[in-house]
Structures are given as structure tokens and as C-alpha cells.
Short mmCIF file of C-alpha atoms in Angstrom, two decimals:
data_model
loop_
_atom_site.label_atom_id
_atom_site.label_comp_id
_atom_site.label_asym_id
_atom_site.label_seq_id
_atom_site.Cartn_x
_atom_site.Cartn_y
_atom_site.Cartn_z
CA MET A 66 -31.43 24.60 3.84
CA GLN A 67 -33.16 27.25 5.95
CA ARG A 68 -36.24 26.79 3.92
CA LEU A 69 -35.78 23.40 4.75
CA ALA A 70 -35.43 24.07 8.27
CA MET A 71 -38.68 25.99 8.15
CA ASP A 72 -40.02 23.20 6.48
CA LEU A 73 -39.71 20.48 8.74
CA ARG A 74 -40.45 23.23 11.49
CA MET A 75 -44.12 23.90 10.71
CA LEU A 76 -44.73 20.08 9.66
CA SER A 77 -44.31 20.10 13.16
CA ARG A 78 -46.33 22.31 14.71
CA GLU A 79 -49.09 21.44 11.99
CA LEU A 80 -48.49 17.14 13.57
CA SER A 81 -49.01 18.23 16.61
CA LEU A 82 -52.23 20.32 16.23
CA TYR A 83 -53.14 17.42 14.28
CA LEU A 84 -52.40 14.90 16.89
CA GLU A 85 -54.25 16.64 19.29
CA HIS A 86 -57.36 17.00 17.40
CA GLN A 87 -57.46 13.37 16.67
CA VAL A 88 -56.62 13.01 20.36
CA ARG A 89 -59.81 14.96 21.13
CA ILE A 90 -62.05 13.09 19.05
CA GLY A 91 -61.36 9.45 19.04
CA PHE A 92 -60.10 7.04 16.96
CA PHE A 93 -61.44 4.20 14.48
CA GLY A 94 -60.41 2.06 12.12
CA SER A 95 -56.82 3.19 10.30
CA GLY A 96 -57.22 6.31 12.04
CA VAL A 97 -55.25 4.70 15.00
CA GLY A 98 -52.74 3.67 12.59
CA LEU A 99 -52.42 6.70 10.71
CA SER A 100 -52.16 8.87 13.79
CA LEU A 101 -49.00 6.28 15.18
CA ILE A 102 -47.71 7.20 11.76
CA LEU A 103 -47.54 10.93 12.33
CA GLY A 104 -46.95 10.67 15.71
CA PHE A 105 -43.28 9.00 14.96
CA SER A 106 -42.94 11.51 12.02
CA PHE A 107 -43.37 14.00 14.70
CA ALA A 108 -40.90 12.68 17.21
CA TYR A 109 -38.95 11.98 13.81
CA ALA A 110 -38.60 15.53 12.70
CA CYS A 111 -37.41 16.57 16.15
CA TYR A 112 -35.06 14.23 16.53
CA TYR A 113 -34.04 15.11 12.85
CA MET A 114 -33.35 18.39 13.29
CA SER A 115 -31.84 18.13 17.24
CA SER A 116 -29.67 15.87 16.67
CA ILE A 117 -29.00 14.89 12.89
CA ALA A 118 -28.71 18.42 11.35
CA LYS A 119 -25.61 20.28 12.63
CA LYS A 120 -22.97 23.08 11.02
CA PRO A 121 -19.58 21.13 10.20
CA GLN A 122 -16.38 22.14 12.57
CA LEU A 123 -13.66 24.50 11.03
CA VAL A 124 -10.29 23.68 11.81
CA THR A 125 -8.12 25.98 10.49
CA GLY A 126 -4.49 27.15 11.28
CA GLY A 127 -5.41 30.56 10.47
CA GLU A 128 -7.51 33.28 11.71
CA SER A 129 -7.07 34.86 8.32
CA PHE A 130 -8.00 31.98 6.48
CA SER A 131 -10.87 31.38 8.42
CA ARG A 132 -12.31 34.92 7.71
CA PHE A 133 -11.59 34.66 4.16
CA LEU A 134 -13.96 31.30 3.78
CA GLN A 135 -16.74 32.84 5.99
CA ASP A 136 -16.56 35.36 3.95
CA HIS A 137 -16.21 34.13 0.91
CA CYS A 138 -17.36 30.48 1.12
CA PRO A 139 -20.24 30.91 3.90
CA VAL A 140 -21.71 26.50 2.80
CA VAL A 141 -18.82 25.71 5.28
CA THR A 142 -20.29 27.33 8.02
CA GLU A 143 -23.55 26.90 7.01
CA THR A 144 -25.71 23.56 8.64
CA TYR A 145 -25.79 20.57 6.58
CA TYR A 146 -29.27 19.08 6.44
CA PRO A 147 -28.46 15.20 5.36
CA THR A 148 -30.97 13.77 3.08
CA VAL A 149 -33.92 13.09 6.04
CA TRP A 150 -33.96 9.34 5.13
CA CYS A 151 -30.99 8.37 4.28
CA TRP A 152 -28.40 9.49 6.48
CA GLU A 153 -26.10 7.34 8.35
CA SER A 154 -22.75 6.76 6.75
CA ARG A 155 -23.12 3.46 4.43
CA GLY A 156 -26.38 4.57 3.51
CA GLN A 157 -24.83 7.95 1.82
CA THR A 158 -21.93 6.14 0.60
CA LEU A 159 -24.19 3.23 -1.25
CA LEU A 160 -26.37 5.69 -2.96
CA ARG A 161 -25.00 8.27 -4.31
CA PRO A 162 -23.47 6.55 -7.30
CA PHE A 163 -26.81 4.98 -8.23
CA ILE A 164 -29.01 8.44 -7.24
CA THR A 165 -27.15 11.52 -8.67
CA SER A 166 -27.84 12.34 -12.16
CA LYS A 167 -24.76 12.15 -14.53
CA PRO A 168 -24.63 15.54 -16.17
CA PRO A 169 -23.61 15.22 -20.27
CA VAL A 170 -19.95 16.33 -20.38
CA LYS A 171 -18.17 16.14 -23.64
CA TYR A 172 -14.79 15.58 -23.27
CA ARG A 173 -11.11 16.10 -25.70
CA ASN A 174 -8.88 13.34 -24.77
CA GLU A 175 -5.13 14.15 -24.65
CA LEU A 176 -2.30 11.42 -24.06
CA ILE A 177 1.13 12.88 -22.70
CA LYS A 178 4.35 11.10 -22.53
CA THR A 179 5.98 10.14 -19.27
CA ALA A 180 9.27 9.87 -18.11
CA ASP A 181 9.59 5.98 -18.39
CA GLY A 182 7.66 5.67 -21.33
CA GLY A 183 4.27 5.32 -19.92
CA GLN A 184 1.47 7.30 -21.16
CA ILE A 185 -1.37 8.99 -19.27
CA SER A 186 -4.60 10.08 -20.42
CA LEU A 187 -5.85 13.26 -19.85
CA ASP A 188 -9.94 14.36 -20.83
CA TRP A 189 -10.28 17.56 -20.97
CA PHE A 190 -13.14 19.95 -20.52
CA ASP A 191 -12.36 22.98 -22.59
CA ASP A 192 -15.63 25.05 -21.79
CA ASP A 193 -14.76 26.77 -24.99
CA ASN A 194 -18.17 29.01 -25.38
CA SER A 195 -17.27 30.72 -21.64
CA LYS A 196 -18.89 33.74 -21.30
CA CYS A 197 -16.69 34.88 -18.43
CA TYR A 198 -13.95 33.96 -19.80
CA MET A 199 -13.70 34.16 -23.19
CA ASP A 200 -9.53 34.51 -23.48
CA ALA A 201 -8.78 30.53 -23.26
CA SER A 202 -4.95 31.78 -21.66
CA THR A 203 -6.48 33.46 -18.69
CA ARG A 204 -9.39 31.09 -18.50
CA PRO A 205 -9.60 29.44 -14.63
CA THR A 206 -8.41 25.75 -14.93
CA VAL A 207 -9.40 23.37 -12.50
CA LEU A 208 -7.86 19.74 -12.53
CA LEU A 209 -9.70 16.94 -11.51
CA LEU A 210 -8.62 13.90 -9.73
CA PRO A 211 -11.14 11.03 -9.04
CA GLY A 212 -11.09 8.40 -6.45
CA LEU A 213 -9.05 4.83 -6.14
CA THR A 214 -10.46 2.81 -9.34
CA GLY A 215 -12.59 6.25 -10.57
CA THR A 216 -12.36 8.01 -13.81
CA SER A 217 -13.97 10.87 -15.79
CA LYS A 218 -16.84 9.21 -15.76
CA GLU A 219 -17.70 9.46 -12.37
CA SER A 220 -21.17 11.25 -11.22
CA TYR A 221 -18.54 13.08 -8.97
CA ILE A 222 -16.21 14.21 -10.90
CA LEU A 223 -19.00 15.63 -13.90
CA HIS A 224 -20.64 17.10 -11.48
CA MET A 225 -17.82 19.62 -10.39
CA ILE A 226 -17.45 19.91 -14.17
CA HIS A 227 -20.59 20.33 -14.80
CA LEU A 228 -20.36 23.49 -11.97
CA SER A 229 -16.86 24.72 -12.90
CA GLU A 230 -19.25 25.48 -16.62
CA GLU A 231 -21.26 27.62 -14.61
CA LEU A 232 -18.35 29.31 -13.53
CA GLY A 233 -17.09 29.98 -16.99
CA TYR A 234 -14.00 27.62 -15.71
CA ARG A 235 -11.53 25.17 -17.74
CA CYS A 236 -11.42 21.18 -15.91
CA VAL A 237 -9.17 18.28 -16.83
CA VAL A 238 -9.66 15.25 -15.68
CA PHE A 239 -6.49 13.36 -13.92
CA ASN A 240 -6.87 9.66 -14.80
CA ASN A 241 -4.74 6.92 -13.67
CA ARG A 242 -2.50 5.08 -15.10
CA GLY A 243 -4.87 1.96 -17.49
CA VAL A 244 -7.82 2.51 -15.82
CA ALA A 245 -9.92 4.56 -18.38
CA GLY A 246 -8.94 2.54 -21.13
CA GLU A 247 -5.72 3.41 -22.55
CA ASN A 248 -3.02 0.58 -23.49
CA LEU A 249 -0.75 0.28 -20.12
CA LEU A 250 2.58 1.16 -21.88
CA THR A 251 5.20 0.14 -18.65
CA PRO A 252 4.31 -2.19 -16.54
CA ARG A 253 3.72 0.13 -13.63
CA THR A 254 -0.09 1.67 -12.95
CA TYR A 255 -0.20 3.88 -9.83
CA CYS A 256 -0.34 4.64 -6.14
CA CYS A 257 -1.43 7.62 -3.49
CA ALA A 258 2.59 7.33 -2.10
CA ASN A 259 4.12 7.89 -5.59
CA THR A 260 3.56 11.51 -6.77
CA GLU A 261 5.68 11.41 -10.32
CA ASP A 262 2.77 11.25 -12.36
CA LEU A 263 0.62 14.11 -10.89
CA GLU A 264 4.04 15.98 -10.87
CA THR A 265 4.33 15.67 -15.37
CA VAL A 266 0.52 16.65 -15.18
CA ILE A 267 0.43 19.85 -13.18
CA GLN A 268 3.96 20.58 -15.35
CA HIS A 269 2.17 19.76 -18.84
CA VAL A 270 -1.18 21.91 -17.62
CA HIS A 271 0.39 24.54 -16.66
CA SER A 272 3.31 24.83 -19.65
CA LEU A 273 -0.31 25.13 -21.79
CA TYR A 274 -1.70 27.98 -20.10
CA PRO A 275 1.10 29.76 -17.88
CA SER A 276 -2.08 32.79 -17.80
CA ALA A 277 -4.41 30.92 -16.30
CA PRO A 278 -5.50 30.36 -11.90
CA PHE A 279 -4.66 26.84 -11.85
CA LEU A 280 -6.07 24.76 -8.93
CA ALA A 281 -6.96 21.26 -8.23
CA ALA A 282 -9.37 19.06 -6.61
CA GLY A 283 -9.29 15.36 -5.76
CA VAL A 284 -11.39 12.65 -4.51
CA SER A 285 -10.54 9.70 -1.90
CA MET A 286 -7.18 8.40 -3.18
CA GLY A 287 -7.00 11.50 -5.64
CA GLY A 288 -7.45 14.14 -3.01
CA MET A 289 -4.53 11.57 -0.65
CA LEU A 290 -2.23 11.74 -4.00
CA LEU A 291 -2.78 15.31 -4.39
CA LEU A 292 -2.06 15.73 -0.79
CA ASN A 293 1.09 14.20 -0.30
CA TYR A 294 2.10 16.19 -3.41
CA LEU A 295 1.71 19.64 -1.82
CA GLY A 296 3.27 17.91 1.32
CA LYS A 297 6.12 17.23 -1.14
CA MET A 298 6.31 20.90 -3.22
CA GLY A 299 5.41 22.86 -0.43
CA PRO A 300 5.16 26.54 -2.13
CA LYS A 301 7.22 25.53 -5.06
CA THR A 302 3.54 24.61 -6.91
CA PRO A 303 1.74 25.92 -9.80
CA LEU A 304 -1.35 25.38 -8.10
CA LYS A 305 -2.88 28.37 -6.92
CA ALA A 306 -5.07 26.42 -4.49
CA ALA A 307 -6.64 22.86 -3.71
CA ALA A 308 -9.64 21.00 -1.97
CA THR A 309 -9.87 17.55 -1.50
CA PHE A 310 -12.96 15.54 -0.69
CA SER A 311 -12.82 11.98 1.86
CA VAL A 312 -9.51 11.64 1.97
CA GLY A 313 -8.28 8.75 3.73
CA TRP A 314 -5.81 10.22 6.49
CA ASN A 315 -4.01 7.28 7.76
CA THR A 316 -4.06 4.35 5.35
CA PHE A 317 -3.27 2.08 8.59
CA ALA A 318 -6.44 3.64 9.87
CA CYS A 319 -8.22 3.15 6.72
CA SER A 320 -7.33 -0.47 6.62
CA GLU A 321 -8.41 -1.42 9.48
CA SER A 322 -11.82 -0.03 9.49
CA LEU A 323 -12.71 -0.98 6.03
CA GLU A 324 -11.57 -4.55 7.20
CA LYS A 325 -14.45 -4.62 9.87
CA PRO A 326 -17.31 -7.39 8.93
CA LEU A 327 -19.85 -5.12 7.62
CA ASN A 328 -17.47 -2.54 5.91
CA TRP A 329 -15.78 -6.01 4.47
CA LEU A 330 -18.80 -7.14 2.86
CA LEU A 331 -19.80 -3.66 1.68
CA PHE A 332 -17.05 -1.74 0.38
CA ASN A 333 -14.31 -3.98 1.13
CA TYR A 334 -13.89 -7.23 -0.96
CA TYR A 335 -16.08 -4.83 -4.06
CA LEU A 336 -13.16 -2.59 -4.23
CA THR A 337 -10.08 -5.34 -4.51
CA THR A 338 -12.68 -6.85 -7.32
CA CYS A 339 -12.19 -3.57 -9.18
CA LEU A 340 -8.73 -3.23 -8.37
CA GLN A 341 -7.76 -6.94 -9.96
CA SER A 342 -10.00 -6.39 -12.45
CA SER A 343 -8.24 -2.91 -13.13
CA ILE A 344 -4.86 -4.86 -13.44
CA ASN A 345 -6.23 -7.81 -15.35
CA LYS A 346 -6.63 -5.93 -18.42
CA HIS A 347 -3.15 -5.35 -18.46
CA ARG A 348 -2.00 -8.74 -16.87
CA HIS A 349 0.86 -9.95 -19.18
CA MET A 350 2.81 -6.50 -18.38
CA PHE A 351 3.73 -7.72 -15.01
CA VAL A 352 3.86 -11.50 -14.81
CA LYS A 353 7.90 -10.70 -14.93
CA GLN A 354 7.68 -8.94 -11.80
CA ILE A 355 4.68 -9.74 -10.07
CA ASP A 356 3.03 -13.15 -9.17
CA MET A 357 -0.43 -12.23 -10.67
CA ASP A 358 -1.86 -15.89 -9.56
CA HIS A 359 -0.93 -14.83 -5.93
CA VAL A 360 -2.60 -10.93 -6.04
CA MET A 361 -5.87 -11.99 -7.81
CA LYS A 362 -6.51 -14.63 -5.06
CA ALA A 363 -6.17 -11.03 -2.97
CA LYS A 364 -10.10 -10.56 -0.30
CA SER A 365 -8.65 -6.96 0.68
CA ILE A 366 -7.03 -3.73 0.16
CA ARG A 367 -4.24 -4.81 1.57
CA GLU A 368 -3.54 -7.54 0.96
CA PHE A 369 -3.71 -6.52 -2.84
CA ASP A 370 -1.18 -4.06 -1.78
CA LYS A 371 0.84 -6.51 -0.12
CA ARG A 372 0.95 -8.58 -3.08
CA PHE A 373 0.42 -5.84 -5.78
CA THR A 374 0.98 -2.21 -5.01
CA SER A 375 4.03 -2.15 -2.72
CA VAL A 376 6.03 -4.94 -4.94
CA MET A 377 5.60 -2.17 -7.84
CA PHE A 378 6.84 0.58 -6.33
CA GLY A 379 9.31 -0.87 -4.26
CA TYR A 380 8.65 -0.88 -0.81
CA ARG A 381 10.20 -3.83 1.17
CA THR A 382 7.24 -4.04 3.51
CA ILE A 383 3.20 -2.76 3.43
CA ASP A 384 3.81 -1.35 6.75
CA ASP A 385 6.36 0.80 4.60
CA TYR A 386 3.90 1.53 1.81
CA TYR A 387 1.57 2.65 4.14
CA THR A 388 3.23 5.02 6.37
CA ASP A 389 4.93 7.14 2.70
CA ALA A 390 0.95 7.14 1.85
CA SER A 391 -0.49 8.70 4.62
CA PRO A 392 -0.79 12.65 3.74
CA ASN A 393 -1.25 13.09 7.40
CA ARG A 394 2.59 13.08 7.67
CA ARG A 395 2.88 16.03 5.33
CA LEU A 396 0.22 18.12 6.32
CA LYS A 397 2.51 20.51 8.19
CA SER A 398 4.62 21.11 4.49
CA VAL A 399 1.64 22.62 2.79
CA GLY A 400 2.07 25.69 1.00
CA ILE A 401 -0.86 27.06 -0.56
CA PRO A 402 -4.55 27.31 0.77
CA VAL A 403 -6.21 23.53 0.93
CA LEU A 404 -9.72 23.31 2.08
CA CYS A 405 -10.49 19.54 3.00
CA LEU A 406 -14.03 17.73 3.50
CA ASN A 407 -14.68 15.07 5.80
CA SER A 408 -17.38 13.87 7.62
CA VAL A 409 -16.93 11.87 10.64
CA ASP A 410 -18.97 9.23 10.14
CA ASP A 411 -16.64 7.94 6.87
CA VAL A 412 -16.03 4.11 7.05
CA PHE A 413 -13.41 4.63 4.75
CA SER A 414 -11.25 7.67 6.91
CA PRO A 415 -12.41 7.03 10.61
CA SER A 416 -12.37 10.23 12.58
CA HIS A 417 -9.61 9.57 14.78
CA ALA A 418 -7.62 9.70 12.44
CA ILE A 419 -8.59 12.74 11.13
CA PRO A 420 -5.09 15.10 11.51
CA ARG A 421 -6.99 18.26 13.61
CA GLU A 422 -4.21 19.14 15.34
CA THR A 423 -1.95 18.64 12.73
CA ALA A 424 -3.79 21.77 10.78
CA LYS A 425 -4.45 23.79 13.52
CA GLN A 426 -0.11 24.37 13.02
CA ASN A 427 -0.87 25.23 8.95
CA PRO A 428 -2.01 28.59 8.30
CA ASN A 429 -2.97 27.18 4.95
CA VAL A 430 -4.93 23.97 5.47
CA ALA A 431 -8.80 24.41 6.69
CA LEU A 432 -10.56 21.08 7.71
CA VAL A 433 -14.55 20.97 7.22
CA LEU A 434 -15.76 18.31 9.36
CA THR A 435 -19.48 17.29 9.08
CA SER A 436 -21.16 14.68 11.49
CA TYR A 437 -22.80 12.93 8.37
CA GLY A 438 -21.93 12.79 4.63
CA GLY A 439 -20.40 9.31 4.53
CA HIS A 440 -17.41 8.73 2.20
CA ILE A 441 -18.47 10.53 -1.24
CA GLY A 442 -21.73 11.00 0.28
CA PHE A 443 -22.80 14.27 1.47
CA LEU A 444 -26.77 13.97 -0.08
CA GLU A 445 -28.85 16.56 0.97
CA GLY A 446 -32.19 17.54 0.13
CA ILE A 447 -35.67 15.40 -0.47
CA TRP A 448 -34.42 13.46 -3.53
CA PRO A 449 -30.60 14.34 -3.99
CA ARG A 450 -30.20 13.80 -7.71
CA GLN A 451 -28.71 17.12 -9.13
CA SER A 452 -26.21 18.52 -5.98
CA THR A 453 -24.91 17.77 -2.76
CA TYR A 454 -22.95 19.37 0.08
CA MET A 455 -20.11 18.73 -1.24
CA ASP A 456 -21.00 20.09 -4.38
CA ARG A 457 -21.46 23.35 -2.96
CA VAL A 458 -18.37 23.23 -0.90
CA PHE A 459 -16.27 22.62 -4.41
CA LYS A 460 -18.10 25.36 -6.34
CA GLN A 461 -17.91 28.20 -3.50
CA PHE A 462 -14.50 27.18 -2.34
CA VAL A 463 -12.75 27.33 -6.44
CA GLN A 464 -14.68 30.73 -6.87
CA ALA A 465 -13.80 32.30 -3.80
CA MET A 466 -9.78 31.18 -4.55
CA VAL A 467 -10.46 32.17 -8.21
CA GLU A 468 -11.62 35.51 -7.66
CA HIS A 469 -10.72 36.54 -4.13
CA GLY A 470 -7.55 34.83 -3.35
CA HIS A 471 -5.52 37.67 -3.50
CA GLU A 472 -7.15 38.40 0.08
CA LEU A 473 -5.55 35.86 1.70
CA SER A 474 -2.54 37.26 0.84
CA SER A 475 -2.82 40.27 1.99
CA MET A 476 -4.31 39.36 5.57
#
């Protein structure tokens, strides 16, 4: 990133000298257009360096956690340089699924039973070729939670696994019920307020490798679920640390933002159809308790949640469900180190709803807030195929907690 800044400054100087030369000799034919383009490029480079490329805001509830991150996860204090031709929130959000690569990952699938007779699909990356942790019983394990309709096939999940492989860690992806191709055995899916399935998965993974450092990372709705679990459990969890990315902190604010006309057109309606498609595969399981025809006519996530999710999980009203689903209410009760990366321009999670003051009251919490990055975007570099700022935060943080986490307890 420092190299990018130097390149931009050098480009600015070269453009300035070139323009001075052109003005001195005069413009003819296409030279005028070229000079205008170069002049615009120079102005844009200046604007980018002064207004777009910025250091993230680090909000922590304790000086010790802040020092720990500065020492062992320095990326959270470095300037974030969004992709120069795509830094706006919606552009970053829309582009990432199409432009980022999908590293090949070979999974081992496991289906585990739940107390209500259902099943959960786990996709394991065992990393048996790990050179750093050859003993599987002590190999660090990272539990990954995808977003709203996401699975282990999402590009951001694949990148996290690729980075974990570089560190020699094992990963396991928690696929929510009914979304990864497995049969739905009971009339129940998932929501970010109900943590029972996540509790089952965490206890199962920990029982398999009780001596291995155990961490978790959740993206978007997966992060909301993870934070609600941590707020419920406090320090009584086998997890050593956790990270979340692009979490929606206040469900009411998220819904209101996504219902603005442009956001509804670009994101809300599409995600609603994805939710409808995921449950329509198992339609026969729900017809006795839910009016599925009414659900399939929903035009927004709020309407879907009102007609399906809140009914399935026994909430009296959609407001009751959204109140229970908002992780900002439980942040004060989190009892292990948690790093939360959000962009303040994320239309899924408005800046005003980010719980800065609550975070300052919990020494286990650190918010990393970038000015740009969108929702699960965080693209950087001229052609952001391989890595994002979010990926670098993930890798540095999990490595810091595995290798230096003991320092936090001694600070």
C-alpha cells in the first residue's frame, strides 16, 4: 500500500511536468484531448490521495487490546487504499462476487444431527498437509459463518480458507440449514437471532479437537449470528477469539437503508428472491404452519421476515424479531476478544447504527471502521482479483490470536 501511494505521487509529479511542457509548446489536434485527460487524471489522483485513501478508525474498549492490535495486526492502523476506479459503496459491493477469484478448495462434508431431529451440513478443510501444525489434535481450527444465503462456495469463504491454509490452520464452514443442498428434515431453517444451531456446531467441533486453538469468523448475517452467540455466552465459550465482517448492527436501520429505492433495486429485491428460492426447495415442509403463497409474494427482506422468519421462530411481531436479532444489544456482554470490521459507507449497515459507544465500554471489543469498502467489498489494488483489505485483516488477526493471544491475558 505504501508503494501504491508512492506510485500515485510519482504519477502526479510526472503529469505536472508533462502538462507544463505541453502548455509551453502549445496544443494541436489530439494533443488537446490528451492533455485534458492527463489533467483530469492528475486532479483525480490528488482527490483520491486526499479524500479516499484513509486510515481506518480503531475503536476499542481497552488500551491493552488496542496495543495488541497495533503490535500484531498492524493492517488495522494502515491506510486503506480502495481500488482507484471503484471505491464507491455500491460499486464495491456489486463487483466483488464477480471480480475476485475463487481459490480451489476440496471439502470433506459432514452432516450432524440436532436436538429437534434436523441436520446441519459442515464443510471441512482439514489441512492435513500443514507443515506448521502436523499434529491434527492441536492444529488451530477456524469456524467460518457465511452470509444470509451464502455457503462454503462463496468467494470470501474460499479466500479465508486459502489464507488459513497458508498459516497451517484447519477450517470448517457452518452452512445454515437447507442452503447447501442437504435435505431439510424438520420444518425449520435459520435466523441470526436463534443461536441453537451454532451452539451445537461449536460444541461438536470443540469435542473433536479439544486441545486445538479454536476461533471463529462470521460475514454479514453470519457475523450477526456469531455476535449474538458471543453476547449470550459471555466468556463461557470454547472459542479463543472471533472476527466479524460487514455486520448489520441494528436490524431496523439495515432494513430502512435497504428499502431506499436504489438500494432496493440493486440489493433488497434480489436477496429476497434468493431467500424465497432457498425455502421453496423445501416448500412441503412449511405448508402446514406458514402461508407459503403469501411468502413467495414478498418484495423485500422485511416482508419475507414478517411472513416467514418471525413466524417460524415464534415471534409475536416483526419488531420483536428485529429487536432480538440486532447484535448491538449484546455487544456489551461479549467475553472474548472480537475484532469487527465495517465500512461506514455500507448501505447494509448504516454508519449511525454502528455501536461505537458500546464498544468503548467492553475491553474485549475492537471496531475497525474504514471510510470506504461497501458490504463485503474492501477491494484494493488496480485489479483486485486475489486479495482484499478484509482478507488481510482476517489473516493477521487470526494469526495474532493463535500466536500471541496469551499476551492479552497478561496485559
